[in-house]
Coordinates of N, CA and C in Angstrom, one line a residue:
X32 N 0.8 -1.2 0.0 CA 0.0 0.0 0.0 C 0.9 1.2 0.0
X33 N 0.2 2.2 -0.9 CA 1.4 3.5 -1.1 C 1.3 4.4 -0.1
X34 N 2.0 5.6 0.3 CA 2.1 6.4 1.2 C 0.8 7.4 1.5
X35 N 0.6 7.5 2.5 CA -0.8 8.4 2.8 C -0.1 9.7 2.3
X36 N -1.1 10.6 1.0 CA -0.5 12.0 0.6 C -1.0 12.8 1.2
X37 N 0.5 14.2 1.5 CA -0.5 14.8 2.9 C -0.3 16.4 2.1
X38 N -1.2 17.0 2.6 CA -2.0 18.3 2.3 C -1.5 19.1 3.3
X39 N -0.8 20.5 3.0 CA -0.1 22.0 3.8 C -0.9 22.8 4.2
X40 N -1.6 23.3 5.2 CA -2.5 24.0 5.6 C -1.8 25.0 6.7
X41 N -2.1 26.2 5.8 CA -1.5 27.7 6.5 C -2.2 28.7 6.2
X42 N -2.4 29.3 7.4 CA -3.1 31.2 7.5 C -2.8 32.3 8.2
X43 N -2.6 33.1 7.4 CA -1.9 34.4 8.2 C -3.4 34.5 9.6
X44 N -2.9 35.5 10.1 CA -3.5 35.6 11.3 C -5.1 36.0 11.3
X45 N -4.9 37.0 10.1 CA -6.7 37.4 9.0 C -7.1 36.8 8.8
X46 N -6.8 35.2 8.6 CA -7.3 34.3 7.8 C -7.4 33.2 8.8
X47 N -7.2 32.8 9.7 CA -7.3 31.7 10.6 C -8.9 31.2 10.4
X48 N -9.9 32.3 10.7 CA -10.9 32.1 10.5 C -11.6 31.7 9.9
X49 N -11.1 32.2 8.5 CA -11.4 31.6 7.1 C -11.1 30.1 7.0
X50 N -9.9 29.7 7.2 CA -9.4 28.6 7.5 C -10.1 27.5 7.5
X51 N -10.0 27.9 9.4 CA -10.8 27.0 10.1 C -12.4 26.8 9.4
X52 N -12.9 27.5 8.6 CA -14.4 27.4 8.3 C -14.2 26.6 7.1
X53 N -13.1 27.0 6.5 CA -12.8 26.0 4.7 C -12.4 24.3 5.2
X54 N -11.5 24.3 6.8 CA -11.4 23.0 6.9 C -12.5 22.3 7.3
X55 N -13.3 23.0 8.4 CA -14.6 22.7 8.6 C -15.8 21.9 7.9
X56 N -16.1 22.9 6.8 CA -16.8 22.6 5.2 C -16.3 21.2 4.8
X57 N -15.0 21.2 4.4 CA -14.2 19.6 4.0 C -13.6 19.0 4.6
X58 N -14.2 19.0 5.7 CA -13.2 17.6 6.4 C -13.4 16.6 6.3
X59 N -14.4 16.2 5.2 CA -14.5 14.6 5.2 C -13.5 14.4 4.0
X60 N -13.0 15.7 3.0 CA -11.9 15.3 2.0 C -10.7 15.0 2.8
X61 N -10.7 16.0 3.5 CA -8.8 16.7 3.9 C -8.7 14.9 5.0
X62 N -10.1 14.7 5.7 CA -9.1 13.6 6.7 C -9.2 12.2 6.0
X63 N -8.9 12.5 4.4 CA -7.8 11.0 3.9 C -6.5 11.8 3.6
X64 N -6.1 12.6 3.9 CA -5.1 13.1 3.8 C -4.4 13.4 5.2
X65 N -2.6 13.4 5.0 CA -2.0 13.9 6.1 C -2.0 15.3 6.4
X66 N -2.1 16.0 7.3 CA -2.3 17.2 7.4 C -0.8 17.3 8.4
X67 N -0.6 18.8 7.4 CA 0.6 19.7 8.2 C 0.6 21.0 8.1
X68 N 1.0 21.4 9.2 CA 0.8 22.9 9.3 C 1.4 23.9 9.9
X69 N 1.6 25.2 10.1 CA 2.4 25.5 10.7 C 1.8 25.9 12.0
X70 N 2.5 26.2 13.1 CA 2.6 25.9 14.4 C 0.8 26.4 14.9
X71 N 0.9 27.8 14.9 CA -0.4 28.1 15.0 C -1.7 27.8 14.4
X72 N -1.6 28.0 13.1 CA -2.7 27.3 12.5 C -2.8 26.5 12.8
X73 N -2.2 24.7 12.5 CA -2.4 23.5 12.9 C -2.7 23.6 14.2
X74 N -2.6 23.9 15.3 CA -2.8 24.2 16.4 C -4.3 24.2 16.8
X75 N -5.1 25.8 16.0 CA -6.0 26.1 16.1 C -6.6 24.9 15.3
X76 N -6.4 24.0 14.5 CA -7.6 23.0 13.6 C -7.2 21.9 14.6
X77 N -6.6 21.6 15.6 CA -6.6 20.2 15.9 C -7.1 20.7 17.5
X78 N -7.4 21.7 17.7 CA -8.0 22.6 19.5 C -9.5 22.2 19.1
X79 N -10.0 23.1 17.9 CA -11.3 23.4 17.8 C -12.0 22.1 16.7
X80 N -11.3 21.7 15.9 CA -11.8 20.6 14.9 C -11.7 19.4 15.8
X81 N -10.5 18.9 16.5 CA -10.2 17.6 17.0 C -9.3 16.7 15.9
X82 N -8.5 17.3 14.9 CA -7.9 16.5 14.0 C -6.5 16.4 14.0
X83 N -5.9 15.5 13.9 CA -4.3 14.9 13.7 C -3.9 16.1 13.3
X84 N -2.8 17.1 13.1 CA -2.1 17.7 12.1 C -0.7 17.6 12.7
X85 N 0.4 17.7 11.7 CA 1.9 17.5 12.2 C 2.2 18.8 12.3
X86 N 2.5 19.9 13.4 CA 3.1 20.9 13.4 C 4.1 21.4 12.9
X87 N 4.3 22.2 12.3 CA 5.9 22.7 12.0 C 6.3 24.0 12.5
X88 N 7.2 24.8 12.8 CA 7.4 25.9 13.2 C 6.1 26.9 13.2
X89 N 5.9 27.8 14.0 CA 5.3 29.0 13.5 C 5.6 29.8 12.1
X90 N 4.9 30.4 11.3 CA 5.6 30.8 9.8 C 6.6 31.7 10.2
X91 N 6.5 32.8 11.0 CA 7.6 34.0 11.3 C 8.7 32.8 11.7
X92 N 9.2 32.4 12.4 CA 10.3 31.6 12.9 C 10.7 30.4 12.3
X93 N 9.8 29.8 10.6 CA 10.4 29.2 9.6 C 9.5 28.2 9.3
X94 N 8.4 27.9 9.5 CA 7.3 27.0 9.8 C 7.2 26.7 8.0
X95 N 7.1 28.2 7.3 CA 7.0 28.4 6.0 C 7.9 27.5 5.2
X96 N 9.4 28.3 5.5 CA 10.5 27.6 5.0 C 10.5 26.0 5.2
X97 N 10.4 25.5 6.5 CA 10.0 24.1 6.6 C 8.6 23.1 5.4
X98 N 7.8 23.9 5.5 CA 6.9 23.0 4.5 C 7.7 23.2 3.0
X99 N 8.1 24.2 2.9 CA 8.8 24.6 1.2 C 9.5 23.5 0.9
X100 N 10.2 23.2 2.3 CA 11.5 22.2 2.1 C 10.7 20.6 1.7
X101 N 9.7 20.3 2.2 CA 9.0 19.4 2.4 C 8.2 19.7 0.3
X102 N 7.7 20.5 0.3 CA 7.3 20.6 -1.4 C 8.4 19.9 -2.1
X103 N 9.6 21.2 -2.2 CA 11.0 20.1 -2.9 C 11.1 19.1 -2.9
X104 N 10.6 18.4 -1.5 CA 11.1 16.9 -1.4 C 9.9 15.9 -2.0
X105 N 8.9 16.5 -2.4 CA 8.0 15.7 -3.0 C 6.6 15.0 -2.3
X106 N 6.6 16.0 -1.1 CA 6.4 15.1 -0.1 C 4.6 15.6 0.4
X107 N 4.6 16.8 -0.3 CA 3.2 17.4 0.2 C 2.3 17.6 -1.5
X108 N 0.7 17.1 -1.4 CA 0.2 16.7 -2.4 C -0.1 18.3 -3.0
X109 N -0.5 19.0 -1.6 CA -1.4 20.5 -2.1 C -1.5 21.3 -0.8
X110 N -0.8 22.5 -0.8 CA -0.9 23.3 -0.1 C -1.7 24.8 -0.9
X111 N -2.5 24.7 0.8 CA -3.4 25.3 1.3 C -3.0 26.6 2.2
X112 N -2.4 27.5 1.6 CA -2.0 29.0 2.3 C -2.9 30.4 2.1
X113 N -3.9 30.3 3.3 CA -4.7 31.9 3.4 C -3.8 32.5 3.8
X114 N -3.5 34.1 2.3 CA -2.9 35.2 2.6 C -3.5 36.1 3.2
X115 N -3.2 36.6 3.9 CA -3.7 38.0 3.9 C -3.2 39.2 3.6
X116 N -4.1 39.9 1.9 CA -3.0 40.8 1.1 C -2.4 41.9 1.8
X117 N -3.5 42.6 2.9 CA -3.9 43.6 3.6 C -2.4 44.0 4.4
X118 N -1.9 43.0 5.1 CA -1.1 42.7 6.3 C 0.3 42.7 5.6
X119 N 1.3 43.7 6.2 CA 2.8 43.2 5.7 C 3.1 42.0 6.6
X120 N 4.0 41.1 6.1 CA 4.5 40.1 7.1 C 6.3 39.8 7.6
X121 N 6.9 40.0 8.2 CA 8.3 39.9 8.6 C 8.6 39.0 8.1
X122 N 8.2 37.8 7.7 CA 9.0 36.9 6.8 C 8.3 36.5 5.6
X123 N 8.2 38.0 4.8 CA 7.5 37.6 3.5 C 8.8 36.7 2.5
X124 N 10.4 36.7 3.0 CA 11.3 36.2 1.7 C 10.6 34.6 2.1
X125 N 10.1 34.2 3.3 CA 10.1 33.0 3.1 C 8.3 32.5 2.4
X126 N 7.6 33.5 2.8 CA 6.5 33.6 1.7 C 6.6 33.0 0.7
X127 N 7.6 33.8 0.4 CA 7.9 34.3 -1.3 C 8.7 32.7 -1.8
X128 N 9.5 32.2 -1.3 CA 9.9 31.0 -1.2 C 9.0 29.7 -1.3
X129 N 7.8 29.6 -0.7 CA 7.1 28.5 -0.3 C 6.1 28.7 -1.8
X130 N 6.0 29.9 -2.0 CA 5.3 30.1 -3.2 C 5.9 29.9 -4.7
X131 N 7.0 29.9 -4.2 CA 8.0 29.7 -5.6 C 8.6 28.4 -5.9
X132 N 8.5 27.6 -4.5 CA 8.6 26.4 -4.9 C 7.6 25.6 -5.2
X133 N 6.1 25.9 -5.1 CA 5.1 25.2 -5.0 C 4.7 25.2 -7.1
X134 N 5.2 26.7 -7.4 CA 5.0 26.6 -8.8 C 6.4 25.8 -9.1
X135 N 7.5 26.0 -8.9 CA 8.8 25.0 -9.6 C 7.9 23.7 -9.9
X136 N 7.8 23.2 -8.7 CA 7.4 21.8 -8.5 C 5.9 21.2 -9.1
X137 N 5.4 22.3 -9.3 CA 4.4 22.3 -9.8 C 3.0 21.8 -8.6
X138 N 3.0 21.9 -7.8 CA 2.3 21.5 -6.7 C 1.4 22.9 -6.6
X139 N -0.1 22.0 -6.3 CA -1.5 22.8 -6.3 C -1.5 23.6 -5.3
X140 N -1.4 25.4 -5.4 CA -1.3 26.1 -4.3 C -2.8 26.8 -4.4
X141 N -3.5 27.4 -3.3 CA -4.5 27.9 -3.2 C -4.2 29.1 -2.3
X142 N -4.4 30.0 -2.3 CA -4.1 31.2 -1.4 C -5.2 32.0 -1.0
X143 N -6.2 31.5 -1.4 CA -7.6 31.7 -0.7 C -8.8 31.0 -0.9
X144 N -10.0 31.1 -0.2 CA -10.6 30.4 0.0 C -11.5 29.8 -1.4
X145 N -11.6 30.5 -2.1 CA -12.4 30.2 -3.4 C -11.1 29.7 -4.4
X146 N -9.7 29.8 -4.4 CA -8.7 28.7 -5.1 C -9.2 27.1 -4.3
X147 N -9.2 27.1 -2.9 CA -9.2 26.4 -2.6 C -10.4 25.1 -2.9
X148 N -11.1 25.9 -3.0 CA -12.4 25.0 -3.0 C -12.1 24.3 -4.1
X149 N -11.9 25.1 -5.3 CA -11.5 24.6 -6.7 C -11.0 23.4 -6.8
X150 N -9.8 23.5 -5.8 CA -8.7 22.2 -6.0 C -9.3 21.1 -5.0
X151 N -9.8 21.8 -4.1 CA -10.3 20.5 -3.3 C -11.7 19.4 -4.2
X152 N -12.2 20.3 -4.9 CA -13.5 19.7 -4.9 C -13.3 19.2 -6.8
X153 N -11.9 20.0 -7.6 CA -11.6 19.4 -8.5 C -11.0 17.9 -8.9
X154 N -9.8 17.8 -9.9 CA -9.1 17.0 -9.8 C -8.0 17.3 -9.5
X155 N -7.5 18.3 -8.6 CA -6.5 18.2 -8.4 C -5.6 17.6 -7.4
X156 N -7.0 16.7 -6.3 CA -6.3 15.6 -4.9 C -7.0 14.6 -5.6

């Protein structure tokens, strides 16, 4: 049997709420998948939802950079990152990064709630 493919789920601080309501909506898709996230978000979906997620850093302190690394490696199906345009962020180079690797690699990014839906409910998992 092949590897469970797992799914990147991140929101700036604007967007947690959105989040939490888009994971809400699909969680009967997202829980055949592995879920990871960065420190806060995953946090807040496995407090209030009750669901597995593998934490990774907070995004300001590299949480970002860590899933990016994880895209490279082949390892994440489709990440799920609510921006919020509004907000400057102290670690937009690693932003910028997670987003640049997700196009290299070609891996399905969604950066708000209506990409998202698209990819969830298309063919793209």
């Amino acid at each position: 049997m092949g590897e469970q493919k797992t799914v990147a789920l991140i929101a700036h601080d604007g967007k947690k709420q959105a989040m939490l309501q888009f994971v809400r909506d699909h969680r009967a898709v997202l829980e055949r998948y592995e879920l990871i996230a960065t420190h806060t978000t995953g946090k807040l979906l496995s407090d209030e939802l009750g669901l597995t997620v593998q934490l990774m850093l907070s995004g300001p302190i590299g949480g970002d950079a860590q899933i990016a690394a994880q895209v490279a490696e082949g390892k994440i199906e489709a990440v799920f990152f609510f921006i919020d345009p509004l907000t400057a962020q102290p670690h937009d180079p690693d932003i910028h990064t997670l987003l640049r690797i997700c196009n290299v690699h070609e891996v399905p990014l969604a950066t708000n709630p209506a990409t998202a839906l698209f990819i969830i409910s298309g063919r793209a998992l």
